[in-house]
Amino acid sequence: MDIQELVKNLKTTNDSKIVMLVADGLGGLPIEPGGPTELEAAKTPHLDALARRGVQGSMIPIKPGITPGSGPGHLGLFGYDPVKYLIGRGALEATGVGFKLGPDDVAIRCNFCSLDTEGRITDRRAGRISTEESAPLAVKLRQVQIPGVKVFVEPVKEHRFVVVFRGEGLGGKVADTDPQRTGVPPLEPVPVDEPSERTAEIAREFIVQAREFLADQPKANGLTMRGFSVKPHLPTYEEVYGLKAAAIAVYPMYKGLAQLVGMAKVGQPGSLAEEIDVLEQVWNDFDFFFVHFKYTDSRGEDGNFAEKVKMIEEFDSIVPRVTALNPTVLIVTADHSTPAALKNHSWHPVPTLLVADTCRPDACEAYSETESLRGGLGQFEAVYLMPLAMAHAERIGKFGA
Amino acid sequence: MDIQELVKNLKTTNDSKIVMLVADGLGGLPIEPGGPTELEAAKTPHLDALARRGVQGSMIPIKPGITPGSGPGHLGLFGYDPVKYLIGRGALEATGVGFKLGPDDVAIRCNFCSLDTEGRITDRRAGRISTEESAPLAVKLRQVQIPGVKVFVEPVKEHRFVVVFRGEGLGGKVADTDPQRTGVPPLEPVPVDEPSERTAEIAREFIVQAREFLADQPKANGLTMRGFSVKPHLPTYEEVYGLKAAAIAVYPMYKGLAQLVGMAKVGQPGSLAEEIDVLEQVWNDFDFFFVHFKYTDSRGEDGNFAEKVKMIEEFDSIVPRVTALNPTVLIVTADHSTPAALKNHSWHPVPTLLVADTCRPDACEAYSETESLRGGLGQFEAVYLMPLAMAHAERIGKFGA
């Protein structure tokens, strides 16, 4: 029995409300030796006040040394062991563009590529085609028709797009068709198990028709398929925690990840301030609120330390609006670190705050990577965050008599 | 191989003596914002001196966020994974009244209830009957006779009592008969597996006879049965650690839990001072001594901060008598927190001290929740406490060459 099953078995219910504020990629690194991290450089009076009231810890997103993508990072925050619940690349890509996968769907991550007259790949990314050029091509492929199957095609960025086949009993195990090199044709879609034989046939038919639609294209006249996957089966927030949960996010990826665990996506906010508007509007309708702020991660990936600092300060500024709602448990955390110094996600632990009347306060004076090391939550893995939130909301019964 | 199996395989032997002082429910919370916990408010000069000599840590009883009952709390302290070794409610209740379960026993937690003339429950707790009234009724039920089975009935508190059936091959998987509501009759005992069919038959026969003995009772004229369970199979302290272990406790529950792992219950102390008398008396006869102090938990459950502080001070006062015995390893810990502020067990970590000549001392100046956060044992789960004790007693050999 893992920790999530334990919580599932022991959960109780009450009128408490839990808010989880996620500043994507919040954790950072000094940009110069001896300097502060982005969070330490930022002026965060409201978060620091929370740190004095609540309890802090240093949260490991997956396991020490492991850098998470957005999918596993969020699954961990939501309390689902990210190593146990793998989301296929196709399913993640579909989720990322806001496509709501159903139980009869197989999602595939596709790339446009360039083929020579003999069908051999000359460029695996179709000459780094722009989104402006590629998106209409993806839309054109919606004309593909395969008997007994519904076909969806969604543009992504640049050479990428997503294909979803909807049909009963389709298996999700088909090998990638990208040969990972040029000078050879794309591979045939090969089924890995019996239920996927029909999926592979459909994929072959899709490729044949797609190449006809693309035949006159100078760059994107072919395609490869990767990450065939069905919708991952995740127990819902309602099942696991007994929580009616709302996801408030600007970007489709995060709404999609939250929907995979049964959260309702609410509102259509376009900024952090609008996300808090939504939070206020739906406050009485849910028990749990996941609020996602993207730009701390974006500026980290840009390698822009100063701009990431500003984003953290923007994030800090909305805290009073959240505390005014008087949540039973308020969590401030991130799915992973994205240090500007690395321009990428990283494995470094994430400072994490939990504020509730049932907290045992610690000696932390500020919300920061350094202070989090002496926090009362110690160093802990992300899958324990939801159990801790549930405990502080007094929503977990006693284990054994 | 879990940590306990590792220790079992690596254990060695010597003349060391290990004392584990358990102040039940010791961990606490401030009763007012910014205030001290019970332990921090208490004057504990002897425990603070130990903190300067030894090494401290913040111990998680089960897993982060999980609040243990007394059973799982103590199993963890004893080094048995409480999620792996579940003790059934019936077995725990029998243990709690000092009934020593054997391998052929099925224990059941029973409630007296009130039935109307048509056998429907009108009160699930027999009108909150007092122990004075209910205990003689439980004793009366010892007259039930079932061929081929030995029947034991033990009074507990108020409407509760324990029934044990002793007979070869009896399964412990029978569904609860408490319908959890009034206006309906108790459920029939239904077996969940084949070996429990006979157990369910015996239970049915017990109920028929019991109702005859109770027929003239105004309140307690019926009963419900819950938590059918056999004795959990736990390897003994001797098998796992090679330790001859003694349990010194006032309350039957804790002696019972210690007996489940093969400890000998010694003496019949009625107070903490008498427990230390027993410790001194049996000092030469054992390698390991579990000493249980109940009242820190009791006053926490009462919600009485000031009285819990006093109990902690009483606990502190006996420390010199323990150190005078010069144990190789002295542990001070608790099975869980019981903050007066919550009037209940909680999930909060427990400050834990380990004192031995082999300790690597840390910078802790006092024994407290806050100091424990900077202790050398870090934050750790209870199942690691015994391995640490064994190590500091130099009773674990090297792993690998």
CSV table of C-alpha atoms in Angstrom, one decimal, chain A:
chain,number,residue,atom,x,y,z
A,1,MET,CA,0.0,0.0,0.0
A,2,ASP,CA,1.6,3.3,-1.1
A,3,ILE,CA,1.1,6.6,0.6
A,4,GLN,CA,-1.7,7.6,-1.8
A,5,GLU,CA,-3.6,4.4,-1.2
A,6,LEU,CA,-3.2,5.0,2.6
A,7,VAL,CA,-4.6,8.5,2.3
A,8,LYS,CA,-7.4,7.2,0.1
A,9,ASN,CA,-8.4,4.6,2.7
A,10,LEU,CA,-8.2,7.1,5.6
A,11,LYS,CA,-9.8,10.2,4.1
A,12,THR,CA,-12.6,11.9,5.9
A,13,THR,CA,-14.5,15.0,4.9
A,14,ASN,CA,-15.2,18.4,6.3
A,15,ASP,CA,-15.7,22.0,5.1
A,16,SER,CA,-12.1,22.9,4.8
A,17,LYS,CA,-10.6,24.5,1.7
A,18,ILE,CA,-7.1,23.8,0.3
A,19,VAL,CA,-5.3,26.2,-2.1
A,20,MET,CA,-2.2,25.1,-3.9
A,21,LEU,CA,-0.3,28.0,-5.6
A,22,VAL,CA,2.2,26.6,-8.1
A,23,ALA,CA,4.8,29.0,-9.4
A,24,ASP,CA,6.2,26.9,-12.2
A,25,GLY,CA,9.9,26.4,-12.1
A,26,LEU,CA,10.2,28.7,-9.0
A,27,GLY,CA,13.3,27.1,-7.5
A,28,GLY,CA,16.6,28.7,-8.7
A,29,LEU,CA,20.3,29.1,-8.4
A,30,PRO,CA,22.6,32.1,-7.9
A,31,ILE,CA,23.6,33.6,-11.2
A,32,GLU,CA,27.0,34.5,-9.6
A,33,PRO,CA,29.1,32.8,-6.9
A,34,GLY,CA,27.8,33.8,-3.5
A,35,GLY,CA,24.8,35.6,-4.8
A,36,PRO,CA,21.1,35.0,-4.1
A,37,THR,CA,18.8,32.7,-6.0
A,38,GLU,CA,16.0,34.4,-8.0
A,39,LEU,CA,13.6,33.9,-5.1
A,40,GLU,CA,16.1,35.3,-2.6
A,41,ALA,CA,16.8,38.3,-4.8
A,42,ALA,CA,13.0,39.0,-5.2
A,43,LYS,CA,11.2,41.2,-2.7
A,44,THR,CA,8.5,38.9,-1.4
A,45,PRO,CA,7.0,40.5,1.8
A,46,HIS,CA,3.8,38.5,1.6
A,47,LEU,CA,5.4,35.1,1.0
A,48,ASP,CA,7.9,35.9,3.8
A,49,ALA,CA,5.0,36.7,6.2
A,50,LEU,CA,3.5,33.3,5.2
A,51,ALA,CA,6.8,31.6,6.0
A,52,ARG,CA,6.7,33.0,9.5
A,53,ARG,CA,3.2,31.8,10.0
A,54,GLY,CA,3.4,28.4,8.5
A,55,VAL,CA,5.8,25.6,8.0
A,56,GLN,CA,8.4,25.2,5.3
A,57,GLY,CA,10.3,22.4,3.7
A,58,SER,CA,12.6,21.5,0.8
A,59,MET,CA,10.6,19.4,-1.6
A,60,ILE,CA,12.2,16.9,-4.0
A,61,PRO,CA,10.0,16.8,-7.2
A,62,ILE,CA,10.6,13.1,-8.1
A,63,LYS,CA,13.7,11.6,-6.5
A,64,PRO,CA,17.1,13.2,-5.7
A,65,GLY,CA,18.9,14.1,-8.9
A,66,ILE,CA,15.9,13.6,-11.2
A,67,THR,CA,14.7,16.5,-13.3
A,68,PRO,CA,11.0,16.4,-14.0
A,69,GLY,CA,9.1,17.4,-17.1
A,70,SER,CA,5.8,19.3,-16.6
A,71,GLY,CA,3.8,16.0,-16.6
A,72,PRO,CA,5.6,14.1,-13.8
A,73,GLY,CA,6.3,17.4,-12.0
A,74,HIS,CA,2.6,18.1,-11.6
A,75,LEU,CA,1.6,14.5,-11.0
A,76,GLY,CA,3.9,14.5,-8.0
A,77,LEU,CA,2.4,17.7,-6.7
A,78,PHE,CA,-1.0,16.2,-7.1
A,79,GLY,CA,0.1,13.2,-5.0
A,80,TYR,CA,0.4,10.6,-7.8
A,81,ASP,CA,3.7,8.7,-7.9
A,82,PRO,CA,5.2,10.0,-11.2
A,83,VAL,CA,7.2,6.8,-11.6
A,84,LYS,CA,4.2,4.6,-11.3
A,85,TYR,CA,1.8,6.7,-13.4
A,86,LEU,CA,3.6,7.4,-16.7
A,87,ILE,CA,1.9,9.6,-19.2
A,88,GLY,CA,2.8,8.7,-22.8
A,89,ARG,CA,4.3,11.4,-25.0
A,90,GLY,CA,1.3,11.5,-27.3
A,91,ALA,CA,-1.1,11.8,-24.4
A,92,LEU,CA,0.9,14.5,-22.9
A,93,GLU,CA,1.2,16.4,-26.1
A,94,ALA,CA,-2.6,16.1,-26.7
A,95,THR,CA,-3.1,17.3,-23.1
A,96,GLY,CA,-0.8,20.2,-23.7
A,97,VAL,CA,-2.9,21.6,-26.5
A,98,GLY,CA,-6.1,21.2,-24.5
A,99,PHE,CA,-7.4,18.1,-26.2
A,100,LYS,CA,-9.5,16.2,-23.7
A,101,LEU,CA,-8.6,12.5,-24.3
A,102,GLY,CA,-11.4,10.0,-23.9
A,103,PRO,CA,-11.2,6.3,-23.1
A,104,ASP,CA,-11.3,5.2,-26.8
A,105,ASP,CA,-8.4,7.5,-27.9
A,106,VAL,CA,-4.9,6.9,-29.0
A,107,ALA,CA,-2.8,10.0,-29.1
A,108,ILE,CA,0.3,10.3,-31.2
A,109,ARG,CA,3.0,13.0,-31.3
A,110,CYS,CA,3.8,13.7,-34.9
A,111,ASN,CA,6.6,15.7,-36.7
A,112,PHE,CA,6.5,17.1,-40.2
A,113,CYS,CA,9.6,16.1,-42.1
A,114,SER,CA,11.1,16.6,-45.5
A,115,LEU,CA,11.4,13.6,-47.9
A,116,ASP,CA,13.3,13.3,-51.2
A,117,THR,CA,11.8,11.9,-54.3
A,118,GLU,CA,12.5,8.4,-53.1
A,119,GLY,CA,10.8,8.9,-49.8
A,120,ARG,CA,14.0,9.2,-47.8
A,121,ILE,CA,14.1,11.8,-44.9
A,122,THR,CA,16.3,14.8,-45.8
A,123,ASP,CA,15.2,16.9,-42.7
A,124,ARG,CA,13.6,15.4,-39.6
A,125,ARG,CA,12.0,18.7,-38.7
A,126,ALA,CA,10.9,19.9,-42.1
A,127,GLY,CA,13.6,22.7,-42.2
A,128,ARG,CA,12.5,24.0,-38.8
A,129,ILE,CA,9.3,25.1,-40.4
A,130,SER,CA,7.5,28.0,-38.5
A,131,THR,CA,4.2,27.6,-36.7
A,132,GLU,CA,2.6,30.0,-39.1
A,133,GLU,CA,3.5,27.6,-42.0
A,134,SER,CA,2.9,24.3,-40.2
A,135,ALA,CA,-0.4,25.0,-38.4
A,136,PRO,CA,-2.5,25.2,-41.7
A,137,LEU,CA,-0.9,22.0,-42.9
A,138,ALA,CA,-2.0,20.2,-39.7
A,139,VAL,CA,-5.5,21.6,-40.1
A,140,LYS,CA,-5.5,20.3,-43.7
A,141,LEU,CA,-4.8,16.8,-42.5
A,142,ARG,CA,-8.2,16.8,-40.7
A,143,GLN,CA,-9.5,15.8,-44.2
A,144,VAL,CA,-8.0,12.3,-43.7
A,145,GLN,CA,-10.9,9.8,-43.5
A,146,ILE,CA,-10.5,6.3,-42.2
A,147,PRO,CA,-13.6,4.1,-41.9
A,148,GLY,CA,-14.7,3.3,-38.4
A,149,VAL,CA,-12.3,5.7,-36.7
A,150,LYS,CA,-12.6,9.4,-35.9
A,151,VAL,CA,-9.4,11.3,-36.6
A,152,PHE,CA,-8.4,14.5,-34.9
A,153,VAL,CA,-5.4,16.6,-35.8
A,154,GLU,CA,-4.2,19.5,-33.7
A,155,PRO,CA,-1.3,21.8,-34.6
A,156,VAL,CA,1.4,22.3,-32.0
A,157,LYS,CA,4.5,24.4,-32.4
A,158,GLU,CA,6.8,24.5,-35.4
A,159,HIS,CA,7.2,21.0,-36.9
A,160,ARG,CA,5.0,19.4,-34.3
A,161,PHE,CA,1.4,18.3,-34.3
A,162,VAL,CA,-0.8,15.8,-32.6
A,163,VAL,CA,-3.0,13.1,-34.1
A,164,VAL,CA,-5.7,11.3,-32.1
A,165,PHE,CA,-7.5,8.2,-33.4
A,166,ARG,CA,-10.8,7.6,-31.6
A,167,GLY,CA,-12.3,4.1,-32.0
A,168,GLU,CA,-13.3,1.2,-29.7
A,169,GLY,CA,-10.6,-1.2,-28.5
A,170,LEU,CA,-7.6,0.5,-30.1
A,171,GLY,CA,-4.3,-0.4,-28.4
A,172,GLY,CA,-1.7,2.2,-27.7
A,173,LYS,CA,1.4,0.2,-28.2
A,174,VAL,CA,2.9,1.0,-31.7
A,175,ALA,CA,6.6,1.6,-32.2
A,176,ASP,CA,7.8,5.0,-33.3
A,177,THR,CA,8.2,5.6,-37.0
A,178,ASP,CA,11.0,8.2,-36.7
A,179,PRO,CA,14.2,6.4,-37.7
A,180,GLN,CA,16.1,9.2,-35.7
A,181,ARG,CA,18.4,9.9,-38.8
A,182,THR,CA,18.2,11.2,-42.3
A,183,GLY,CA,18.9,9.3,-45.6
A,184,VAL,CA,16.4,6.6,-44.8
A,185,PRO,CA,12.5,6.5,-45.1
A,186,PRO,CA,10.3,6.8,-42.1
A,187,LEU,CA,9.7,3.4,-40.5
A,188,GLU,CA,6.4,1.6,-40.8
A,189,PRO,CA,4.1,1.7,-37.8
A,190,VAL,CA,4.7,-1.7,-36.1
A,191,PRO,CA,2.3,-3.0,-33.5
A,192,VAL,CA,3.9,-4.2,-30.2
A,193,ASP,CA,0.8,-6.1,-29.0
A,194,GLU,CA,-2.3,-7.6,-30.5
A,195,PRO,CA,-4.8,-4.9,-29.5
A,196,SER,CA,-2.5,-2.4,-31.3
A,197,GLU,CA,-2.5,-4.2,-34.7
A,198,ARG,CA,-5.6,-2.2,-35.8
A,199,THR,CA,-4.0,1.0,-34.5
A,200,ALA,CA,-0.9,0.4,-36.6
A,201,GLU,CA,-3.1,-0.3,-39.7
A,202,ILE,CA,-5.0,3.0,-39.1
A,203,ALA,CA,-1.7,4.8,-38.7
A,204,ARG,CA,-0.4,3.3,-42.0
A,205,GLU,CA,-3.6,4.5,-43.7
A,206,PHE,CA,-3.3,8.0,-42.1
A,207,ILE,CA,0.3,8.3,-43.4
A,208,VAL,CA,-0.7,7.3,-47.0
A,209,GLN,CA,-3.5,9.9,-47.1
A,210,ALA,CA,-1.5,12.6,-45.3
A,211,ARG,CA,1.4,12.3,-47.9
A,212,GLU,CA,-1.1,12.9,-50.7
A,213,PHE,CA,-2.3,16.1,-48.9
A,214,LEU,CA,1.3,17.2,-48.4
A,215,ALA,CA,2.7,16.1,-51.8
A,216,ASP,CA,3.0,19.6,-53.1
A,217,GLN,CA,4.7,21.0,-50.0
A,218,PRO,CA,8.4,22.2,-50.4
A,219,LYS,CA,9.5,21.3,-46.9
A,220,ALA,CA,6.8,19.5,-45.0
A,221,ASN,CA,5.9,16.7,-47.4
A,222,GLY,CA,6.1,13.8,-45.0
A,223,LEU,CA,5.6,13.0,-41.3
A,224,THR,CA,6.9,10.7,-38.5
A,225,MET,CA,4.9,9.4,-35.5
A,226,ARG,CA,6.1,9.0,-32.0
A,227,GLY,CA,4.8,8.2,-28.5
A,228,PHE,CA,1.6,6.3,-29.4
A,229,SER,CA,-0.4,6.3,-26.1
A,230,VAL,CA,-3.8,5.9,-24.6
A,231,LYS,CA,-5.2,8.1,-21.8
A,232,PRO,CA,-3.4,7.2,-18.6
A,233,HIS,CA,-5.7,5.7,-16.0
A,234,LEU,CA,-5.4,7.9,-12.9
A,235,PRO,CA,-7.8,7.7,-10.0
A,236,THR,CA,-9.6,11.1,-9.6
A,237,TYR,CA,-9.1,13.7,-6.8
A,238,GLU,CA,-12.6,12.8,-5.7
A,239,GLU,CA,-11.8,9.1,-5.5
A,240,VAL,CA,-8.4,9.6,-3.8
A,241,TYR,CA,-9.0,12.6,-1.5
A,242,GLY,CA,-12.7,13.1,-1.6
A,243,LEU,CA,-12.0,16.6,-2.8
A,244,LYS,CA,-14.0,18.5,-5.4
A,245,ALA,CA,-11.1,20.2,-7.2
A,246,ALA,CA,-10.8,23.1,-9.5
A,247,ALA,CA,-7.8,23.9,-11.9
A,248,ILE,CA,-7.1,27.6,-12.6
A,249,ALA,CA,-4.5,28.0,-15.2
A,250,VAL,CA,-3.7,30.1,-18.3
A,251,TYR,CA,-2.0,27.4,-20.4
A,252,PRO,CA,-3.8,24.4,-21.8
A,253,MET,CA,-1.0,22.0,-20.7
A,254,TYR,CA,-1.7,22.6,-17.0
A,255,LYS,CA,-5.5,22.5,-17.3
A,256,GLY,CA,-5.0,19.3,-19.2
A,257,LEU,CA,-2.8,17.7,-16.5
A,258,ALA,CA,-5.3,18.7,-13.8
A,259,GLN,CA,-8.2,17.2,-15.9
A,260,LEU,CA,-6.3,13.9,-16.1
A,261,VAL,CA,-6.8,13.6,-12.3
A,262,GLY,CA,-10.4,14.8,-12.5
A,263,MET,CA,-10.1,18.4,-11.6
A,264,ALA,CA,-12.6,20.8,-13.3
A,265,LYS,CA,-11.0,23.5,-15.4
A,266,VAL,CA,-12.7,26.7,-14.4
A,267,GLY,CA,-12.6,30.1,-16.1
A,268,GLN,CA,-10.5,31.3,-19.0
A,269,PRO,CA,-8.1,33.6,-17.2
A,270,GLY,CA,-5.4,35.3,-19.3
A,271,SER,CA,-3.2,36.5,-16.4
A,272,LEU,CA,-2.4,35.8,-12.8
A,273,ALA,CA,-4.7,38.6,-11.6
A,274,GLU,CA,-7.5,37.0,-13.7
A,275,GLU,CA,-6.7,33.6,-12.2
A,276,ILE,CA,-7.3,35.1,-8.8
A,277,ASP,CA,-10.5,36.6,-10.1
A,278,VAL,CA,-11.6,33.1,-11.0
A,279,LEU,CA,-10.5,31.8,-7.6
A,280,GLU,CA,-12.7,34.3,-5.9
A,281,GLN,CA,-15.6,33.6,-8.2
A,282,VAL,CA,-15.6,29.8,-7.7
A,283,TRP,CA,-14.6,29.8,-4.1
A,284,ASN,CA,-17.9,28.4,-2.8
A,285,ASP,CA,-18.1,25.6,-5.4
A,286,PHE,CA,-14.9,23.6,-4.7
A,287,ASP,CA,-12.8,22.1,-1.8
A,288,PHE,CA,-9.4,22.3,-3.6
A,289,PHE,CA,-8.0,24.9,-5.9
A,290,PHE,CA,-4.9,24.4,-8.1
A,291,VAL,CA,-3.6,27.8,-9.3
A,292,HIS,CA,-0.8,27.7,-11.9
A,293,PHE,CA,1.5,30.6,-12.6
A,294,LYS,CA,3.6,30.0,-15.7
A,295,TYR,CA,6.0,32.9,-16.1
A,296,THR,CA,8.5,32.0,-13.4
A,297,ASP,CA,9.4,29.0,-15.5
A,298,SER,CA,9.3,30.8,-18.8
A,299,ARG,CA,11.8,33.5,-17.7
A,300,GLY,CA,14.0,30.8,-16.1
A,301,GLU,CA,14.1,28.9,-19.4
A,302,ASP,CA,15.0,32.2,-21.1
A,303,GLY,CA,17.9,32.4,-18.8
A,304,ASN,CA,16.7,35.8,-17.7
A,305,PHE,CA,17.4,36.1,-13.9
A,306,ALA,CA,16.2,39.7,-13.5
A,307,GLU,CA,12.9,39.0,-15.3
A,308,LYS,CA,12.3,35.8,-13.3
A,309,VAL,CA,12.8,37.9,-10.1
A,310,LYS,CA,10.1,40.3,-11.4
A,311,MET,CA,7.7,37.4,-12.1
A,312,ILE,CA,8.3,36.1,-8.5
A,313,GLU,CA,7.5,39.6,-7.2
A,314,GLU,CA,4.3,39.6,-9.3
A,315,PHE,CA,3.4,36.2,-7.8
A,316,ASP,CA,4.1,37.6,-4.3
A,317,SER,CA,1.8,40.6,-4.9
A,318,ILE,CA,-1.3,38.4,-5.4
A,319,VAL,CA,-0.9,36.5,-2.1
A,320,PRO,CA,-3.0,39.0,0.0
A,321,ARG,CA,-6.0,38.3,-2.3
A,322,VAL,CA,-5.6,34.6,-1.7
A,323,THR,CA,-5.2,34.9,2.1
A,324,ALA,CA,-8.2,37.2,2.2
A,325,LEU,CA,-10.3,34.1,1.2
A,326,ASN,CA,-9.0,32.5,4.4
A,327,PRO,CA,-8.2,29.0,3.1
A,328,THR,CA,-7.8,26.3,5.7
A,329,VAL,CA,-4.6,25.2,4.1
A,330,LEU,CA,-2.5,27.3,1.8
A,331,ILE,CA,0.4,25.8,-0.1
A,332,VAL,CA,3.0,27.6,-2.1
A,333,THR,CA,5.2,25.4,-4.2
A,334,ALA,CA,6.5,24.6,-7.7
A,335,ASP,CA,6.6,21.6,-9.9
A,336,HIS,CA,10.4,21.8,-10.2
A,337,SER,CA,13.2,24.4,-10.3
A,338,THR,CA,14.1,26.3,-13.5
A,339,PRO,CA,17.3,28.2,-12.6
A,340,ALA,CA,18.0,31.0,-15.0
A,341,ALA,CA,21.6,29.9,-14.7
A,342,LEU,CA,20.7,26.6,-16.4
A,343,LYS,CA,18.0,27.9,-18.8
A,344,ASN,CA,16.2,24.6,-18.1
A,345,HIS,CA,14.2,22.5,-15.7
A,346,SER,CA,16.5,21.1,-12.9
A,347,TRP,CA,16.5,18.5,-10.2
A,348,HIS,CA,17.1,21.0,-7.4
A,349,PRO,CA,14.5,20.8,-4.5
A,350,VAL,CA,11.7,23.3,-4.4
A,351,PRO,CA,11.1,25.5,-1.3
A,352,THR,CA,7.6,24.7,-0.2
A,353,LEU,CA,5.3,26.5,2.2
A,354,LEU,CA,2.3,25.1,4.0
A,355,VAL,CA,0.2,27.5,6.1
A,356,ALA,CA,-2.7,26.3,8.4
A,357,ASP,CA,-3.8,26.7,11.9
A,358,THR,CA,-2.7,23.2,12.6
A,359,CYS,CA,0.9,23.9,11.6
A,360,ARG,CA,3.7,23.4,14.0
A,361,PRO,CA,5.6,26.6,13.1
A,362,ASP,CA,9.3,26.5,12.5
A,363,ALA,CA,12.1,29.1,12.8
A,364,CYS,CA,11.9,30.1,9.1
A,365,GLU,CA,11.9,33.9,8.6
A,366,ALA,CA,11.5,34.0,4.8
A,367,TYR,CA,10.4,31.9,1.9
A,368,SER,CA,13.6,30.9,0.2
A,369,GLU,CA,15.7,27.9,-0.8
A,370,THR,CA,18.1,28.5,2.1
A,371,GLU,CA,15.4,29.0,4.8
A,372,SER,CA,13.6,25.9,3.5
A,373,LEU,CA,16.5,23.8,4.7
A,374,ARG,CA,15.7,24.5,8.3
A,375,GLY,CA,12.0,24.2,7.9
A,376,GLY,CA,9.7,21.9,9.9
A,377,LEU,CA,8.7,19.8,6.9
A,378,GLY,CA,12.4,18.9,6.4
A,379,GLN,CA,13.3,17.5,3.0
A,380,PHE,CA,10.5,15.5,1.5
A,381,GLU,CA,9.3,14.0,-1.8
A,382,ALA,CA,6.5,15.8,-3.7
A,383,VAL,CA,4.1,12.8,-3.3
A,384,TYR,CA,3.9,13.6,0.4
A,385,LEU,CA,2.6,17.2,-0.2
A,386,MET,CA,-1.0,16.3,-0.7
A,387,PRO,CA,-1.0,13.9,2.3
A,388,LEU,CA,0.4,16.8,4.4
A,389,ALA,CA,-2.2,19.2,3.0
A,390,MET,CA,-5.0,16.7,3.8
A,391,ALA,CA,-3.6,16.2,7.3
A,392,HIS,CA,-3.4,19.9,8.1
A,393,ALA,CA,-7.0,20.3,6.8
A,394,GLU,CA,-7.9,17.5,9.2
A,395,ARG,CA,-9.2,15.4,6.4
A,396,ILE,CA,-7.3,12.2,7.3
A,397,GLY,CA,-8.5,9.8,10.0
A,398,LYS,CA,-6.3,7.9,12.4
A,399,PHE,CA,-4.3,4.9,11.0
A,400,GLY,CA,-5.1,2.0,13.3
A,401,ALA,CA,-6.6,2.3,16.7
